[in-house]
Amino acid sequence: MMIRAALLLLILFTFLPSVFADEVGETALDVQVREIAKTLRCTVCQTENIWESGAPLAKQMRDAIRERLELGQTEPEIRAYFLSRYGDYILMEPPKHGVNWLIWVAPFILLLVGGFFLYKEVVHWVKDTPTPPTQPLQPLDDQARKRLERELES
Amino acid sequence: MNKGWQITLILVLFGLFALFYQGLWGDPRHIPTVLIGTPAATFEGPDVETGQTISLDQFKGKVVLLNFWASWCYECKVEHEDILRLHQAFKDNPDFVMLGVNYQDKLPDAQKYLKDFGTTFSHVRDVKGQLAIDYGVYGVPETFVIDKEGIIRFKYVGPVMGPVYTNLTEHVIRPLLNSQPLASTPS
């Protein structure tokens, strides 16, 4: 009984949000506003796009996007407008030119450099670890051999 | 790997981290504007006190100082006396116009602010925030100077006072009023 109830709750919580989302009925214009807003940074927030931000300026920017879409402007035109007002800072994803390339390649450089240092360090540890002195194996005497045979037979 | 290389590598890594830190958490107010040297966006809106329409076009051929402010902004109160002093210094020049731009504010609050702190020039309301976006405003106070040809020549984020006031009056407004070239980008 408890398992059934838990399953029912799980199904409700999993599928109900999507049902409600359908009922909200996002228009094609809403989708376009959201897609553009997600790519633009809220200039009065820290690392937040204007779609997610609750700041008044972010809301006004979303309204400005909607108005421009209604006027027939395309997504690149709207992004270009914001870029012309705020510069590269407005873009959530820095454009791939000039010093911005550093942002794109630096993580991989850091990974390579880190990997190289790790490799060097591991090699160093392996080299420096003293190996225990090896002793030649003594042949089994008769008593030990007989005992071993007994153990294996039993 | 010798010590010199290791130190260089550590310095490079430190530099990269500093750049990322600046990019993620740096104050956008210190980012240089892209608007200097570009045509000022035209606008019109209601006067905070009278409700009459104010348009930038009516000041064509004049040096226009735009000061974005809000009643809830502490730094706007800090600079207010200097802003009034600045207007006092240039108000008799027929080629000079000063406009306040009330940003993200409630009209009664803005009117009370002007009544309490006083004003000697007009203030336009940025009702939908479009004007602030057109001027790439990050926050208030922000001050812009537009030359007689309608080109943005100066932008400053923060209160206009002390050395900023001197720079603005002596190295921006006066040369522009006398149609002299500015020494350098004075933002």
PDB file of N, CA, C and O in Angstrom, chain A residues 41 43-44 46-47 56-57 60-61 64 67-68 81-87 89 102-103 106 110 113 116-117 120, chain B residues 1 9 13 16 19-20 23-26 28 31 34-35 41 103-104 127-130 132-138:
ATOM      1  N   ARG A  41      23.485  39.037 -20.737  1.00  0.00           N
ATOM      2  CA  ARG A  41      23.814  39.118 -19.319  1.00  0.00           C
ATOM      3  C   ARG A  41      23.044  40.258 -18.648  1.00  0.00           C
ATOM      4  O   ARG A  41      22.880  41.342 -19.229  1.00  0.00           O
ATOM      5  N   THR A  43      23.112  43.226 -16.568  1.00  0.00           N
ATOM      6  CA  THR A  43      24.274  44.094 -16.301  1.00  0.00           C
ATOM      7  C   THR A  43      24.342  44.583 -14.855  1.00  0.00           C
ATOM      8  O   THR A  43      25.350  45.143 -14.452  1.00  0.00           O
ATOM      9  N   VAL A  44      23.263  44.399 -14.110  1.00  0.00           N
ATOM     10  CA  VAL A  44      23.304  44.829 -12.710  1.00  0.00           C
ATOM     11  C   VAL A  44      23.368  43.629 -11.757  1.00  0.00           C
ATOM     12  O   VAL A  44      23.227  43.787 -10.556  1.00  0.00           O
ATOM     13  N   GLN A  46      25.228  39.543 -10.923  1.00  0.00           N
ATOM     14  CA  GLN A  46      26.492  38.838 -11.059  1.00  0.00           C
ATOM     15  C   GLN A  46      26.235  37.503 -11.761  1.00  0.00           C
ATOM     16  O   GLN A  46      25.500  36.659 -11.237  1.00  0.00           O
ATOM     17  N   THR A  47      26.814  37.350 -12.927  1.00  0.00           N
ATOM     18  CA  THR A  47      26.755  36.099 -13.709  1.00  0.00           C
ATOM     19  C   THR A  47      25.341  35.523 -13.821  1.00  0.00           C
ATOM     20  O   THR A  47      25.102  34.356 -13.561  1.00  0.00           O
ATOM     21  N   PRO A  56      14.787  44.803 -12.055  1.00  0.00           N
ATOM     22  CA  PRO A  56      13.913  45.613 -12.926  1.00  0.00           C
ATOM     23  C   PRO A  56      14.534  45.874 -14.299  1.00  0.00           C
ATOM     24  O   PRO A  56      13.836  45.825 -15.309  1.00  0.00           O
ATOM     25  N   LEU A  57      15.849  46.116 -14.326  1.00  0.00           N
ATOM     26  CA  LEU A  57      16.505  46.387 -15.615  1.00  0.00           C
ATOM     27  C   LEU A  57      16.418  45.153 -16.526  1.00  0.00           C
ATOM     28  O   LEU A  57      16.202  45.289 -17.739  1.00  0.00           O
ATOM     29  N   GLN A  60      13.041  45.074 -18.010  1.00  0.00           N
ATOM     30  CA  GLN A  60      12.914  46.078 -19.076  1.00  0.00           C
ATOM     31  C   GLN A  60      13.639  45.614 -20.339  1.00  0.00           C
ATOM     32  O   GLN A  60      13.195  45.877 -21.449  1.00  0.00           O
ATOM     33  N   MET A  61      14.749  44.926 -20.150  1.00  0.00           N
ATOM     34  CA  MET A  61      15.479  44.404 -21.317  1.00  0.00           C
ATOM     35  C   MET A  61      14.658  43.325 -22.019  1.00  0.00           C
ATOM     36  O   MET A  61      14.632  43.260 -23.243  1.00  0.00           O
ATOM     37  N   ALA A  64      12.112  45.019 -23.962  1.00  0.00           N
ATOM     38  CA  ALA A  64      12.707  45.635 -25.163  1.00  0.00           C
ATOM     39  C   ALA A  64      12.900  44.585 -26.260  1.00  0.00           C
ATOM     40  O   ALA A  64      12.673  44.859 -27.444  1.00  0.00           O
ATOM     41  N   GLU A  67       9.474  43.863 -27.781  1.00  0.00           N
ATOM     42  CA  GLU A  67       9.045  44.958 -28.667  1.00  0.00           C
ATOM     43  C   GLU A  67       9.758  44.896 -30.007  1.00  0.00           C
ATOM     44  O   GLU A  67       9.157  45.093 -31.059  1.00  0.00           O
ATOM     45  N   ARG A  68      11.050  44.634 -29.954  1.00  0.00           N
ATOM     46  CA  ARG A  68      11.836  44.589 -31.198  1.00  0.00           C
ATOM     47  C   ARG A  68      11.431  43.395 -32.069  1.00  0.00           C
ATOM     48  O   ARG A  68      11.403  43.496 -33.283  1.00  0.00           O
ATOM     49  N   TYR A  81      22.026  44.982 -31.360  1.00  0.00           N
ATOM     50  CA  TYR A  81      21.604  46.230 -30.707  1.00  0.00           C
ATOM     51  C   TYR A  81      22.156  46.287 -29.275  1.00  0.00           C
ATOM     52  O   TYR A  81      22.773  47.278 -28.878  1.00  0.00           O
ATOM     53  N   PHE A  82      21.949  45.215 -28.519  1.00  0.00           N
ATOM     54  CA  PHE A  82      22.434  45.201 -27.138  1.00  0.00           C
ATOM     55  C   PHE A  82      23.968  45.284 -27.093  1.00  0.00           C
ATOM     56  O   PHE A  82      24.537  45.937 -26.224  1.00  0.00           O
ATOM     57  N   LEU A  83      24.602  44.629 -28.051  1.00  0.00           N
ATOM     58  CA  LEU A  83      26.062  44.658 -28.135  1.00  0.00           C
ATOM     59  C   LEU A  83      26.548  46.087 -28.392  1.00  0.00           C
ATOM     60  O   LEU A  83      27.551  46.528 -27.832  1.00  0.00           O
ATOM     61  N   SER A  84      25.800  46.826 -29.226  1.00  0.00           N
ATOM     62  CA  SER A  84      26.197  48.197 -29.553  1.00  0.00           C
ATOM     63  C   SER A  84      26.011  49.134 -28.364  1.00  0.00           C
ATOM     64  O   SER A  84      26.607  50.205 -28.307  1.00  0.00           O
ATOM     65  N   ARG A  85      25.186  48.756 -27.397  1.00  0.00           N
ATOM     66  CA  ARG A  85      24.936  49.604 -26.218  1.00  0.00           C
ATOM     67  C   ARG A  85      25.892  49.277 -25.069  1.00  0.00           C
ATOM     68  O   ARG A  85      26.330  50.147 -24.347  1.00  0.00           O
ATOM     69  N   TYR A  86      26.163  47.966 -24.882  1.00  0.00           N
ATOM     70  CA  TYR A  86      26.930  47.545 -23.701  1.00  0.00           C
ATOM     71  C   TYR A  86      28.281  46.906 -24.015  1.00  0.00           C
ATOM     72  O   TYR A  86      29.040  46.625 -23.101  1.00  0.00           O
ATOM     73  N   GLY A  87      28.531  46.613 -25.277  1.00  0.00           N
ATOM     74  CA  GLY A  87      29.777  45.929 -25.622  1.00  0.00           C
ATOM     75  C   GLY A  87      29.702  44.442 -25.325  1.00  0.00           C
ATOM     76  O   GLY A  87      28.635  43.915 -24.986  1.00  0.00           O
ATOM     77  N   TYR A  89      30.442  42.765 -22.898  1.00  0.00           N
ATOM     78  CA  TYR A  89      30.039  42.401 -21.527  1.00  0.00           C
ATOM     79  C   TYR A  89      28.606  41.880 -21.476  1.00  0.00           C
ATOM     80  O   TYR A  89      28.266  41.048 -20.638  1.00  0.00           O
ATOM     81  N   LEU A 102      41.304  33.413 -25.110  1.00  0.00           N
ATOM     82  CA  LEU A 102      41.934  32.925 -23.880  1.00  0.00           C
ATOM     83  C   LEU A 102      40.912  32.198 -22.999  1.00  0.00           C
ATOM     84  O   LEU A 102      41.202  31.148 -22.422  1.00  0.00           O
ATOM     85  N   ILE A 103      39.704  32.788 -22.940  1.00  0.00           N
ATOM     86  CA  ILE A 103      38.652  32.205 -22.101  1.00  0.00           C
ATOM     87  C   ILE A 103      38.259  30.831 -22.618  1.00  0.00           C
ATOM     88  O   ILE A 103      37.970  29.921 -21.839  1.00  0.00           O
ATOM     89  N   ALA A 106      41.775  28.480 -22.348  1.00  0.00           N
ATOM     90  CA  ALA A 106      42.468  28.373 -21.061  1.00  0.00           C
ATOM     91  C   ALA A 106      42.106  27.108 -20.279  1.00  0.00           C
ATOM     92  O   ALA A 106      42.999  26.457 -19.730  1.00  0.00           O
ATOM     93  N   LEU A 110      44.902  24.590 -18.995  1.00  0.00           N
ATOM     94  CA  LEU A 110      45.046  24.259 -17.571  1.00  0.00           C
ATOM     95  C   LEU A 110      44.994  22.749 -17.360  1.00  0.00           C
ATOM     96  O   LEU A 110      45.760  22.195 -16.577  1.00  0.00           O
ATOM     97  N   VAL A 113      48.316  21.280 -18.699  1.00  0.00           N
ATOM     98  CA  VAL A 113      49.425  21.608 -17.797  1.00  0.00           C
ATOM     99  C   VAL A 113      49.285  20.812 -16.498  1.00  0.00           C
ATOM    100  O   VAL A 113      50.249  20.231 -15.995  1.00  0.00           O
ATOM    101  N   PHE A 116      50.160  17.210 -17.096  1.00  0.00           N
ATOM    102  CA  PHE A 116      51.603  17.051 -17.250  1.00  0.00           C
ATOM    103  C   PHE A 116      52.291  17.019 -15.881  1.00  0.00           C
ATOM    104  O   PHE A 116      53.116  16.145 -15.606  1.00  0.00           O
ATOM    105  N   PHE A 117      51.890  17.985 -15.030  1.00  0.00           N
ATOM    106  CA  PHE A 117      52.496  18.048 -13.697  1.00  0.00           C
ATOM    107  C   PHE A 117      52.167  16.799 -12.889  1.00  0.00           C
ATOM    108  O   PHE A 117      53.009  16.269 -12.176  1.00  0.00           O
ATOM    109  N   LYS A 120      54.315  13.972 -14.158  1.00  0.00           N
ATOM    110  CA  LYS A 120      55.700  14.118 -13.683  1.00  0.00           C
ATOM    111  C   LYS A 120      55.807  13.718 -12.214  1.00  0.00           C
ATOM    112  O   LYS A 120      56.757  13.052 -11.808  1.00  0.00           O
TER     113      LYS A 120
ATOM    114  N   MET B   1      61.976  19.952 -15.106  1.00  0.00           N
ATOM    115  CA  MET B   1      61.603  21.368 -15.340  1.00  0.00           C
ATOM    116  C   MET B   1      62.299  22.256 -14.314  1.00  0.00           C
ATOM    117  O   MET B   1      62.212  21.994 -13.116  1.00  0.00           O
ATOM    118  N   LEU B   9      55.233  29.541 -15.009  1.00  0.00           N
ATOM    119  CA  LEU B   9      53.959  28.829 -15.136  1.00  0.00           C
ATOM    120  C   LEU B   9      52.983  29.241 -14.038  1.00  0.00           C
ATOM    121  O   LEU B   9      51.790  29.480 -14.288  1.00  0.00           O
ATOM    122  N   LEU B  13      49.385  31.036 -14.585  1.00  0.00           N
ATOM    123  CA  LEU B  13      48.154  30.492 -14.005  1.00  0.00           C
ATOM    124  C   LEU B  13      47.477  31.526 -13.110  1.00  0.00           C
ATOM    125  O   LEU B  13      46.259  31.699 -13.160  1.00  0.00           O
ATOM    126  N   LEU B  16      45.752  34.029 -15.256  1.00  0.00           N
ATOM    127  CA  LEU B  16      44.509  33.488 -15.822  1.00  0.00           C
ATOM    128  C   LEU B  16      43.391  33.515 -14.785  1.00  0.00           C
ATOM    129  O   LEU B  16      42.266  33.924 -15.072  1.00  0.00           O
ATOM    130  N   LEU B  19      42.144  36.978 -14.338  1.00  0.00           N
ATOM    131  CA  LEU B  19      41.275  37.385 -15.453  1.00  0.00           C
ATOM    132  C   LEU B  19      39.875  36.805 -15.295  1.00  0.00           C
ATOM    133  O   LEU B  19      38.877  37.495 -15.478  1.00  0.00           O
ATOM    134  N   PHE B  20      39.808  35.525 -14.950  1.00  0.00           N
ATOM    135  CA  PHE B  20      38.504  34.891 -14.757  1.00  0.00           C
ATOM    136  C   PHE B  20      37.747  35.533 -13.604  1.00  0.00           C
ATOM    137  O   PHE B  20      36.546  35.769 -13.678  1.00  0.00           O
ATOM    138  N   GLY B  23      36.402  38.765 -14.725  1.00  0.00           N
ATOM    139  CA  GLY B  23      35.283  38.566 -15.641  1.00  0.00           C
ATOM    140  C   GLY B  23      34.010  38.138 -14.925  1.00  0.00           C
ATOM    141  O   GLY B  23      32.921  38.560 -15.277  1.00  0.00           O
ATOM    142  N   LEU B  24      34.179  37.319 -13.894  1.00  0.00           N
ATOM    143  CA  LEU B  24      32.996  36.801 -13.208  1.00  0.00           C
ATOM    144  C   LEU B  24      32.454  37.750 -12.148  1.00  0.00           C
ATOM    145  O   LEU B  24      31.260  37.930 -12.011  1.00  0.00           O
ATOM    146  N   TRP B  25      33.392  38.362 -11.401  1.00  0.00           N
ATOM    147  CA  TRP B  25      32.943  39.137 -10.246  1.00  0.00           C
ATOM    148  C   TRP B  25      33.309  40.615 -10.314  1.00  0.00           C
ATOM    149  O   TRP B  25      33.020  41.359  -9.398  1.00  0.00           O
ATOM    150  N   GLY B  26      33.952  41.031 -11.396  1.00  0.00           N
ATOM    151  CA  GLY B  26      34.370  42.430 -11.515  1.00  0.00           C
ATOM    152  C   GLY B  26      33.187  43.373 -11.604  1.00  0.00           C
ATOM    153  O   GLY B  26      32.102  42.984 -11.998  1.00  0.00           O
ATOM    154  N   PRO B  28      30.950  45.905 -13.252  1.00  0.00           N
ATOM    155  CA  PRO B  28      30.734  46.343 -14.637  1.00  0.00           C
ATOM    156  C   PRO B  28      30.886  47.842 -14.831  1.00  0.00           C
ATOM    157  O   PRO B  28      31.048  48.309 -15.949  1.00  0.00           O
ATOM    158  N   ILE B  31      33.977  48.868 -16.707  1.00  0.00           N
ATOM    159  CA  ILE B  31      34.169  48.430 -18.089  1.00  0.00           C
ATOM    160  C   ILE B  31      34.054  49.648 -19.006  1.00  0.00           C
ATOM    161  O   ILE B  31      33.093  50.411 -18.909  1.00  0.00           O
ATOM    162  N   VAL B  34      31.254  51.479 -24.869  1.00  0.00           N
ATOM    163  CA  VAL B  34      31.447  51.406 -26.318  1.00  0.00           C
ATOM    164  C   VAL B  34      30.741  52.573 -27.001  1.00  0.00           C
ATOM    165  O   VAL B  34      30.740  52.664 -28.217  1.00  0.00           O
ATOM    166  N   LEU B  35      30.136  53.450 -26.200  1.00  0.00           N
ATOM    167  CA  LEU B  35      29.288  54.498 -26.774  1.00  0.00           C
ATOM    168  C   LEU B  35      30.033  55.786 -27.124  1.00  0.00           C
ATOM    169  O   LEU B  35      29.511  56.610 -27.879  1.00  0.00           O
ATOM    170  N   ALA B  41      21.474  58.310 -28.859  1.00  0.00           N
ATOM    171  CA  ALA B  41      20.113  57.873 -29.217  1.00  0.00           C
ATOM    172  C   ALA B  41      19.124  58.973 -28.876  1.00  0.00           C
ATOM    173  O   ALA B  41      19.198  59.558 -27.792  1.00  0.00           O
ATOM    174  N   TYR B 103      15.368  57.438 -13.487  1.00  0.00           N
ATOM    175  CA  TYR B 103      15.540  56.039 -13.904  1.00  0.00           C
ATOM    176  C   TYR B 103      14.921  55.089 -12.884  1.00  0.00           C
ATOM    177  O   TYR B 103      15.205  55.206 -11.686  1.00  0.00           O
ATOM    178  N   GLN B 104      14.081  54.191 -13.342  1.00  0.00           N
ATOM    179  CA  GLN B 104      13.465  53.161 -12.495  1.00  0.00           C
ATOM    180  C   GLN B 104      12.979  53.712 -11.159  1.00  0.00           C
ATOM    181  O   GLN B 104      13.451  53.318 -10.095  1.00  0.00           O
ATOM    182  N   VAL B 127      10.276  56.094 -18.602  1.00  0.00           N
ATOM    183  CA  VAL B 127       9.128  55.306 -18.135  1.00  0.00           C
ATOM    184  C   VAL B 127       9.333  53.802 -18.320  1.00  0.00           C
ATOM    185  O   VAL B 127       9.096  53.014 -17.417  1.00  0.00           O
ATOM    186  N   LYS B 128       9.799  53.393 -19.491  1.00  0.00           N
ATOM    187  CA  LYS B 128       9.924  51.955 -19.777  1.00  0.00           C
ATOM    188  C   LYS B 128      11.353  51.435 -19.643  1.00  0.00           C
ATOM    189  O   LYS B 128      11.613  50.268 -19.938  1.00  0.00           O
ATOM    190  N   GLY B 129      12.263  52.305 -19.272  1.00  0.00           N
ATOM    191  CA  GLY B 129      13.660  51.882 -19.143  1.00  0.00           C
ATOM    192  C   GLY B 129      14.388  51.825 -20.476  1.00  0.00           C
ATOM    193  O   GLY B 129      15.566  51.459 -20.541  1.00  0.00           O
ATOM    194  N   GLN B 130      13.708  52.186 -21.561  1.00  0.00           N
ATOM    195  CA  GLN B 130      14.306  52.098 -22.891  1.00  0.00           C
ATOM    196  C   GLN B 130      15.475  53.066 -23.042  1.00  0.00           C
ATOM    197  O   GLN B 130      16.497  52.737 -23.654  1.00  0.00           O
ATOM    198  N   ALA B 132      17.476  54.133 -20.729  1.00  0.00           N
ATOM    199  CA  ALA B 132      18.653  53.605 -20.015  1.00  0.00           C
ATOM    200  C   ALA B 132      19.352  52.535 -20.847  1.00  0.00           C
ATOM    201  O   ALA B 132      20.583  52.491 -20.910  1.00  0.00           O
ATOM    202  N   ILE B 133      18.577  51.685 -21.502  1.00  0.00           N
ATOM    203  CA  ILE B 133      19.180  50.629 -22.331  1.00  0.00           C
ATOM    204  C   ILE B 133      19.873  51.254 -23.536  1.00  0.00           C
ATOM    205  O   ILE B 133      20.991  50.876 -23.896  1.00  0.00           O
ATOM    206  N   ASP B 134      19.214  52.251 -24.152  1.00  0.00           N
ATOM    207  CA  ASP B 134      19.812  52.929 -25.307  1.00  0.00           C
ATOM    208  C   ASP B 134      21.164  53.562 -24.964  1.00  0.00           C
ATOM    209  O   ASP B 134      22.036  53.684 -25.820  1.00  0.00           O
ATOM    210  N   TYR B 135      21.309  53.984 -23.706  1.00  0.00           N
ATOM    211  CA  TYR B 135      22.561  54.611 -23.284  1.00  0.00           C
ATOM    212  C   TYR B 135      23.471  53.636 -22.519  1.00  0.00           C
ATOM    213  O   TYR B 135      24.441  54.048 -21.890  1.00  0.00           O
ATOM    214  N   GLY B 136      23.132  52.362 -22.574  1.00  0.00           N
ATOM    215  CA  GLY B 136      23.989  51.343 -21.948  1.00  0.00           C
ATOM    216  C   GLY B 136      24.226  51.585 -20.472  1.00  0.00           C
ATOM    217  O   GLY B 136      25.326  51.373 -19.972  1.00  0.00           O
ATOM    218  N   VAL B 137      23.152  52.001 -19.783  1.00  0.00           N
ATOM    219  CA  VAL B 137      23.303  52.351 -18.364  1.00  0.00           C
ATOM    220  C   VAL B 137      23.381  51.087 -17.510  1.00  0.00           C
ATOM    221  O   VAL B 137      22.603  50.157 -17.689  1.00  0.00           O
ATOM    222  N   TYR B 138      24.361  51.058 -16.593  1.00  0.00           N
ATOM    223  CA  TYR B 138      24.509  49.936 -15.666  1.00  0.00           C
ATOM    224  C   TYR B 138      23.789  50.224 -14.346  1.00  0.00           C
ATOM    225  O   TYR B 138      23.270  49.340 -13.698  1.00  0.00           O
TER     226      TYR B 138
END
